[in-house]
Structure formats: structure tokens, C-alpha cells
Coordinates of C-alpha atoms in Angstrom, one line a residue:
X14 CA 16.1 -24.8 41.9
X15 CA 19.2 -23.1 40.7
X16 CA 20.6 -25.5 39.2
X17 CA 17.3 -25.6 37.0
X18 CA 17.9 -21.4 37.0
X19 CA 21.2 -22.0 35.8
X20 CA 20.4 -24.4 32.8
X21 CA 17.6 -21.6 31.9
X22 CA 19.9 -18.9 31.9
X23 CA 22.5 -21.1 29.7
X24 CA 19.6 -21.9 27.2
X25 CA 18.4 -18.2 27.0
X26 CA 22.0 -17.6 26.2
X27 CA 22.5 -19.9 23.9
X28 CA 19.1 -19.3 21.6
X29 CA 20.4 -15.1 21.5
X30 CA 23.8 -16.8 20.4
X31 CA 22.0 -19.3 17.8
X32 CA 19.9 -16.4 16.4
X33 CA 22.9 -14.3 15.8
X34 CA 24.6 -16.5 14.2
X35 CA 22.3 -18.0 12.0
X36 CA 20.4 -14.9 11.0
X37 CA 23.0 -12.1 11.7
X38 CA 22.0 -8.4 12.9
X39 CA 20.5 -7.6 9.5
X40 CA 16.6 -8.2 9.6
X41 CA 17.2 -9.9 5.1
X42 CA 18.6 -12.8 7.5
X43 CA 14.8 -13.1 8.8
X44 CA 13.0 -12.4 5.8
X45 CA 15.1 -15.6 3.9
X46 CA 13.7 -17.5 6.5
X47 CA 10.0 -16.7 5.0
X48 CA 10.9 -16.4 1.5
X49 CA 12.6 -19.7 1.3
X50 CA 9.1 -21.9 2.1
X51 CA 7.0 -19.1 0.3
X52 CA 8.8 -19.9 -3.0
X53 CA 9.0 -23.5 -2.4
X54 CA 5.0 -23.5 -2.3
X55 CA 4.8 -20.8 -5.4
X56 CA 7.1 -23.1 -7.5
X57 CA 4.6 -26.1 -6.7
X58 CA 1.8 -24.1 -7.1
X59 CA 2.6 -22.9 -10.8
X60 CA 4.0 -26.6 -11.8
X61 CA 1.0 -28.2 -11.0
X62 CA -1.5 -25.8 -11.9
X63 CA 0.2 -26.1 -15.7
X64 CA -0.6 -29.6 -15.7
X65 CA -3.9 -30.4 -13.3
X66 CA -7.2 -28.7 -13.0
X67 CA -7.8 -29.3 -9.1
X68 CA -6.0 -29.8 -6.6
X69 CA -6.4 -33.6 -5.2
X70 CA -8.5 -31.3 -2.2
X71 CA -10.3 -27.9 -2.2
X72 CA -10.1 -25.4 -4.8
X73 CA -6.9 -23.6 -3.9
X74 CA -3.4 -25.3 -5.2
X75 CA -1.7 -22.7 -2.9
X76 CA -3.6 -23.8 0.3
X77 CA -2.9 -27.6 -0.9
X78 CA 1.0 -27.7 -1.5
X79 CA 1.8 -25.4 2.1
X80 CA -0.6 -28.0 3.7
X81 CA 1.9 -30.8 2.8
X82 CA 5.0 -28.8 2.7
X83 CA 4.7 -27.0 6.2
X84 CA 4.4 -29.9 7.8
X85 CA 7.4 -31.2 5.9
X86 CA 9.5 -28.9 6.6
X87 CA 9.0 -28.7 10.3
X88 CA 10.7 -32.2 11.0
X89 CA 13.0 -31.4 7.7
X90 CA 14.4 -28.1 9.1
X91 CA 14.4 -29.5 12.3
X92 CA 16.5 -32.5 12.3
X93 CA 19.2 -30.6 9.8
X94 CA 19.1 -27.7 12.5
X95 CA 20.0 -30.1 15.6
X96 CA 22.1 -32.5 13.7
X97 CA 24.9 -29.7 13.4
X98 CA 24.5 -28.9 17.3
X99 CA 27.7 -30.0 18.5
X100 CA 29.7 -28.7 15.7
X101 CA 28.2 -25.3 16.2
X102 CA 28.6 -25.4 20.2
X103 CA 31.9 -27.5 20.1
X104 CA 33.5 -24.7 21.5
X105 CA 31.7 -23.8 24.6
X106 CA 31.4 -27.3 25.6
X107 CA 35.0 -26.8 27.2
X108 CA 33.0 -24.9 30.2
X109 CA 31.1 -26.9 33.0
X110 CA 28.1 -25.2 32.9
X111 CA 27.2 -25.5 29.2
X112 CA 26.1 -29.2 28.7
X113 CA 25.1 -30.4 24.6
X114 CA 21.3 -31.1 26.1
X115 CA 21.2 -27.4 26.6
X116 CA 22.7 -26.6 23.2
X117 CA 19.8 -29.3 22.2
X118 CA 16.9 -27.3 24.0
X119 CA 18.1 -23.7 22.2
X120 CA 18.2 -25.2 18.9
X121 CA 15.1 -26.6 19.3
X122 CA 13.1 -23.7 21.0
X123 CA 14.6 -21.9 18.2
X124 CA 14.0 -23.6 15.2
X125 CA 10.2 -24.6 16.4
X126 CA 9.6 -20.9 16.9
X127 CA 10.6 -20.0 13.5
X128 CA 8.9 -22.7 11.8
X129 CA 5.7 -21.2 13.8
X130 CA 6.0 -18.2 12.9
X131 CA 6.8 -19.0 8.8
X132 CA 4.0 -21.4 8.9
X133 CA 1.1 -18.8 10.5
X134 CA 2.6 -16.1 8.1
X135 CA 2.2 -18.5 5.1
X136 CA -1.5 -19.3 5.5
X137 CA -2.1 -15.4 6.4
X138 CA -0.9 -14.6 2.7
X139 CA -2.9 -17.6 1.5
X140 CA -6.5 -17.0 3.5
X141 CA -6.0 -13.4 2.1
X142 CA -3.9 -12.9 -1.4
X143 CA -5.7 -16.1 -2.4
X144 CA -9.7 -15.4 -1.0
X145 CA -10.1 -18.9 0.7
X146 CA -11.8 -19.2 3.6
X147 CA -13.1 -22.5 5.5
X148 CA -12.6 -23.3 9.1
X149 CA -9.9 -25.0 10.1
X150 CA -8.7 -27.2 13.1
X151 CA -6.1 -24.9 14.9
X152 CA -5.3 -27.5 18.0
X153 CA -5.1 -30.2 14.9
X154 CA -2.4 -27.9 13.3
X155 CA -0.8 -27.2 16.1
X156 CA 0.0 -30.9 17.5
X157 CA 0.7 -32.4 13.8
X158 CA 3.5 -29.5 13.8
X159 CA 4.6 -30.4 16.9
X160 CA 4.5 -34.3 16.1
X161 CA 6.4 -33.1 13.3
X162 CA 8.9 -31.1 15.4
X163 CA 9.5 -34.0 17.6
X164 CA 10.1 -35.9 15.4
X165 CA 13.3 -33.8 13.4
X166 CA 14.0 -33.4 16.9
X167 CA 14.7 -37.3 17.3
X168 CA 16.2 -37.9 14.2
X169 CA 18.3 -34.9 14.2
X170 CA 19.7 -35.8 18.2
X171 CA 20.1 -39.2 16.6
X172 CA 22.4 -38.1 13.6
X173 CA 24.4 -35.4 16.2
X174 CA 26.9 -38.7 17.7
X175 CA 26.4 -40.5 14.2
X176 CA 27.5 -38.0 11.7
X177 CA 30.5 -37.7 13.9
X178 CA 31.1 -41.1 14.8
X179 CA 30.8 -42.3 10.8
X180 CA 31.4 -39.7 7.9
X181 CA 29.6 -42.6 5.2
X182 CA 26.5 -42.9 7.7
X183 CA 26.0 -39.2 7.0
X184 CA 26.3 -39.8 3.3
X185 CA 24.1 -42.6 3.5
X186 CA 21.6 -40.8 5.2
X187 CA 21.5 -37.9 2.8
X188 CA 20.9 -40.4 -0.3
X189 CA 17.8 -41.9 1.8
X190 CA 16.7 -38.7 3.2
X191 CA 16.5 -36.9 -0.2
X192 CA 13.4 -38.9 -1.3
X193 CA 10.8 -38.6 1.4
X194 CA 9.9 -35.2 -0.3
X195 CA 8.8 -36.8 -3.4
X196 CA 7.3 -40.1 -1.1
X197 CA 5.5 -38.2 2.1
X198 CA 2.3 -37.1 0.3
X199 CA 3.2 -33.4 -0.1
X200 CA 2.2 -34.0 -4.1
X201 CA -0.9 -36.2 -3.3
X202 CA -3.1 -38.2 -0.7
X203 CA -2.0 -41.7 0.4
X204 CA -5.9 -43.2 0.0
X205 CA -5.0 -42.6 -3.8
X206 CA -2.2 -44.8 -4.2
X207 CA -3.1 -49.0 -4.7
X208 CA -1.6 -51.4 -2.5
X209 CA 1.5 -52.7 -2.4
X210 CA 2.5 -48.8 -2.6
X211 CA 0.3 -47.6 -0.3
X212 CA 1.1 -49.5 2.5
X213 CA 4.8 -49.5 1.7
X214 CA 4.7 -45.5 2.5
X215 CA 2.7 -45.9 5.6
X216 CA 5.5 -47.1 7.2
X217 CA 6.8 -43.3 6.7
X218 CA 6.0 -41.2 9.7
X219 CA 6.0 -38.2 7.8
X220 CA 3.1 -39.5 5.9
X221 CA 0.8 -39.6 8.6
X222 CA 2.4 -36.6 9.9
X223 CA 1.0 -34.8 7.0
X224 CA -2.3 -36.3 6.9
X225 CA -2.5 -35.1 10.2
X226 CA -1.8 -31.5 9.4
X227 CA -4.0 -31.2 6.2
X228 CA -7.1 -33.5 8.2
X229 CA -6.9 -30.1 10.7
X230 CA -7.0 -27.9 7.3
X231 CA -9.9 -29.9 5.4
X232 CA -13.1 -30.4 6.8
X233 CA -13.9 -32.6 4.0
X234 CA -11.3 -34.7 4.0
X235 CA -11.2 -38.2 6.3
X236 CA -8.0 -39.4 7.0
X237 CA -8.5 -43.1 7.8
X238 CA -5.4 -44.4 7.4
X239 CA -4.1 -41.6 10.0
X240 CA -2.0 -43.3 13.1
X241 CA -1.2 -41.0 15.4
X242 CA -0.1 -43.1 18.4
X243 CA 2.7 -44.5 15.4
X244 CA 4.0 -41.3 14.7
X245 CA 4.4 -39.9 18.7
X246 CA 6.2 -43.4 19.4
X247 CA 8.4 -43.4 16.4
X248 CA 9.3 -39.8 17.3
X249 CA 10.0 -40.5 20.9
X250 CA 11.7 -44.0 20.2
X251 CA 14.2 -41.9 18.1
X252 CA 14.6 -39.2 20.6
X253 CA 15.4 -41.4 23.4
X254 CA 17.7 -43.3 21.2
X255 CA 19.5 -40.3 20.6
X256 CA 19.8 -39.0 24.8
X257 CA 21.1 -42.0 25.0
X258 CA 23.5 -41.8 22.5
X259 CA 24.5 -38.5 23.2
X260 CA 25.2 -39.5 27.2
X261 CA 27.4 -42.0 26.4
X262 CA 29.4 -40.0 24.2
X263 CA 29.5 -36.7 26.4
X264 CA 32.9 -37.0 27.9
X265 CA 34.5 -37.5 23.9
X266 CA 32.3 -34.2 23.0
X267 CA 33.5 -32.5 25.7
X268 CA 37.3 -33.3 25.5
X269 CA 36.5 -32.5 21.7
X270 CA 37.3 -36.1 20.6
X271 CA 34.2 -36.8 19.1

């Protein structure tokens, strides 16, 4: 029990530290937070209302794009957020008590409450500035987010010993990670592609992650090509590939070799 005390205390520490120095004492550090998606979904919103009537579901354009970007952006921000975990924490790794998994659990307590909170303050603005209203599937919402979040989560835990280990993996994986915006169905619905394309992309987990998310959104809408199980064993696959590159290279972190 205090061990499990201590590692508590060490992550509460370390998410006041993370907040500090990722937002600063000035609340503007907060408010980009918000901004950033909200502008992201407004740019989206005016580009494709300038060339399409409808959006590919419901009436609202604004309501269409955050359904595919939110989700997005939860495994986006996330894996970006704890790939840089030992290079932010390098530091404190020096001391016994402060272990990288516990730099791990801040980030990601951190970044998963943030991404909550931009997400429910997003669809506020859009149930109410844009005069929609259906029922939606909160528990859906909430575990295709957290599908989502678990997955960055792996990928991101993954890339913390691989960035470090090889400077052109990190390059590499820039190049291929650029495109899945453009190929994860925040623009459109995978049912409308033909094959060979369509089942090309369903071998992205981000796909289904967002047909997961805007299935919870749209009553109307039947996402049969939805895999659930594949995304939460993709995303755990990838997580404990990255423990357990992590534990073997926790002796190089720590002696700052790594």
C-alpha cells in the first residue's frame, strides 16, 4: 500500500508539473487548447460547405467534421503527447522514486482529460450556436474516445524508446503518420468507397475508431463494417509492445544513455 501511495503521490506531482509546463500560469495557454480543434472543424466546415450541399450524414457540416476529427485527435494528440515523455522527464529520472511508467500515467491522465474536456465544449457550441439537436449515444462516445486514447497511448509508448533509439524511424514515421488524416474517414464514410480501397483502409484502426464515435452521434447511421474487438487488440498489442520496450531499456533512460 505505500508503495502504491508513493507512485500516486509521484503521478499527482508530475501531472501539476506537466500542466505547468505545457500550458504555463496564464489561462491563453488553456484557451489554445480549445481554439486549436475549434478552428480545425471551422476551416473544414467552410471548405466543404463551398463545394457540397450536405454533409455525407445529418444536416449540420459542423456536427459532421468534429464527429470525425474529435475522435482523431484523441489518439493524434495522444501519441505526440507521450512520445516526447522521456525527453520531457529526462531529468527527474536520476531519482529512485520517479520511474518513466509514472511519467507515462501523468501524461496520459493529462492529455485524456483535456481532450475530454475540448471535445464536450466543442459539441456544446455546436448543439447550441448551430440549433441541432438529436439524441446521441453518450457511453458510445465515451468508449470510442477512450479506444481512441488507448490507442495514441500505444503508439505513442511505442515511439518513446524508438525515436531515441533511431533518429530516421522518427522521420519515417512522420512521413506515414501525416496521411491518416486525409485516409481515416474524417472527410467521408468508409461504406462509400468501392473495394479494393475500402478494404485497404479497414486495416486502419482509426477508421473504425471513427465510425465508432460518429455511430454514437447518428442514430441513422449503421456502421457495419465497425470492428471493435480489432481496434481494442490493435491498441493493446501496441501498448504492451511498448512496456515492454520501455522495460528493457529503463536502466539506459535512467543513466541518461538512451
Amino acid at each position: 500500500m505505500n508503495l502504491i501511495q508513493q507512485h500516486l503521490r509521484v503521478t499527482a506531482a508530475l501531472i501539476v508539473r506537466e500542466m505547468s509546463t505545457r500550458f504555463g500560469s496564464k489561462p491563453g495557454g488553456y484557451l489554445w487548447a480549445i481554439f486549436d480543434p475549434v478552428a480545425h472543424v471551422a476551416l473544414m466546415t467552410l471548405i466543404f460547405q463551398a463545394i457540397a450541399r450536405m454533409p455525407a450524414l445529418g444536416l449540420s457540416f459542423p456536427l459532421f467534421f468534429a464527429s470525425g476529427y474529435l475522435p482523431f485527435a484523441f489518439y493524434q494528440r495522444m501519441s505526440g503527447f507521450m512520445a516526447g515523455t522521456v525527453k520531457a522527464n529526462r531529468a527527474l529520472f536520476s531519482y529512485p522514486i520517479v520511474t518513466p511508467f509514472d511519467a507515462i500515467v501523468s501524461r496520459f491522465i493529462l492529455q485524456l482529460m483535456t481532450d475530454t474536456l475540448v471535445t464536450i465544449l466543442i459539441l456544446m457550441m455546436i448543439l447550441e450556436l448551430g440549433g441541432v439537436s438529436q439524441p446521441m449515444n453518450i457511453a458510445g462516445m465515451i468508449e470510442a474516445a477512450g479506444a481512441a486514447a488507448l490507442l495514441g497511448l500505444g503508439i505513442g509508448t511505442i515511439n518513446i524508446v524508438m525515436f531515441a533509439r533511431f533518429p530516421l524511424y522518427e522521420q519515417i514515421f512522420g512521413i506515414v503518420n501525416r496521411p491518416l488524416f486525409m485516409i481515416s474517414g474524417v472527410f467521408f464514410l468508409p461504406e462509400s468507397l468501392p473495394n479494393p480501397f475500402r478494404d485497404f483502409l479497414l486495416h486502419n484502426p482509426l477508421v473504425h475508431v471513427i465510425m465508432w464515435f460518429r455511430e454514437s452521434i447518428y442514430p441513422e447511421y449503421r456502421a457495419d463494417l465497425l470492428d471493435k474487438g480489432y481496434v481494442i487488440e490493435f491498441a493493446l498489442v501496441c501498448f504492451v509492445a511498448g512496456l515492454l520496450l520501455l522495460t528493457t531499456s529503463t536502466r539506459e533512460i535512467r543513466e541518461d544513455r538512451l
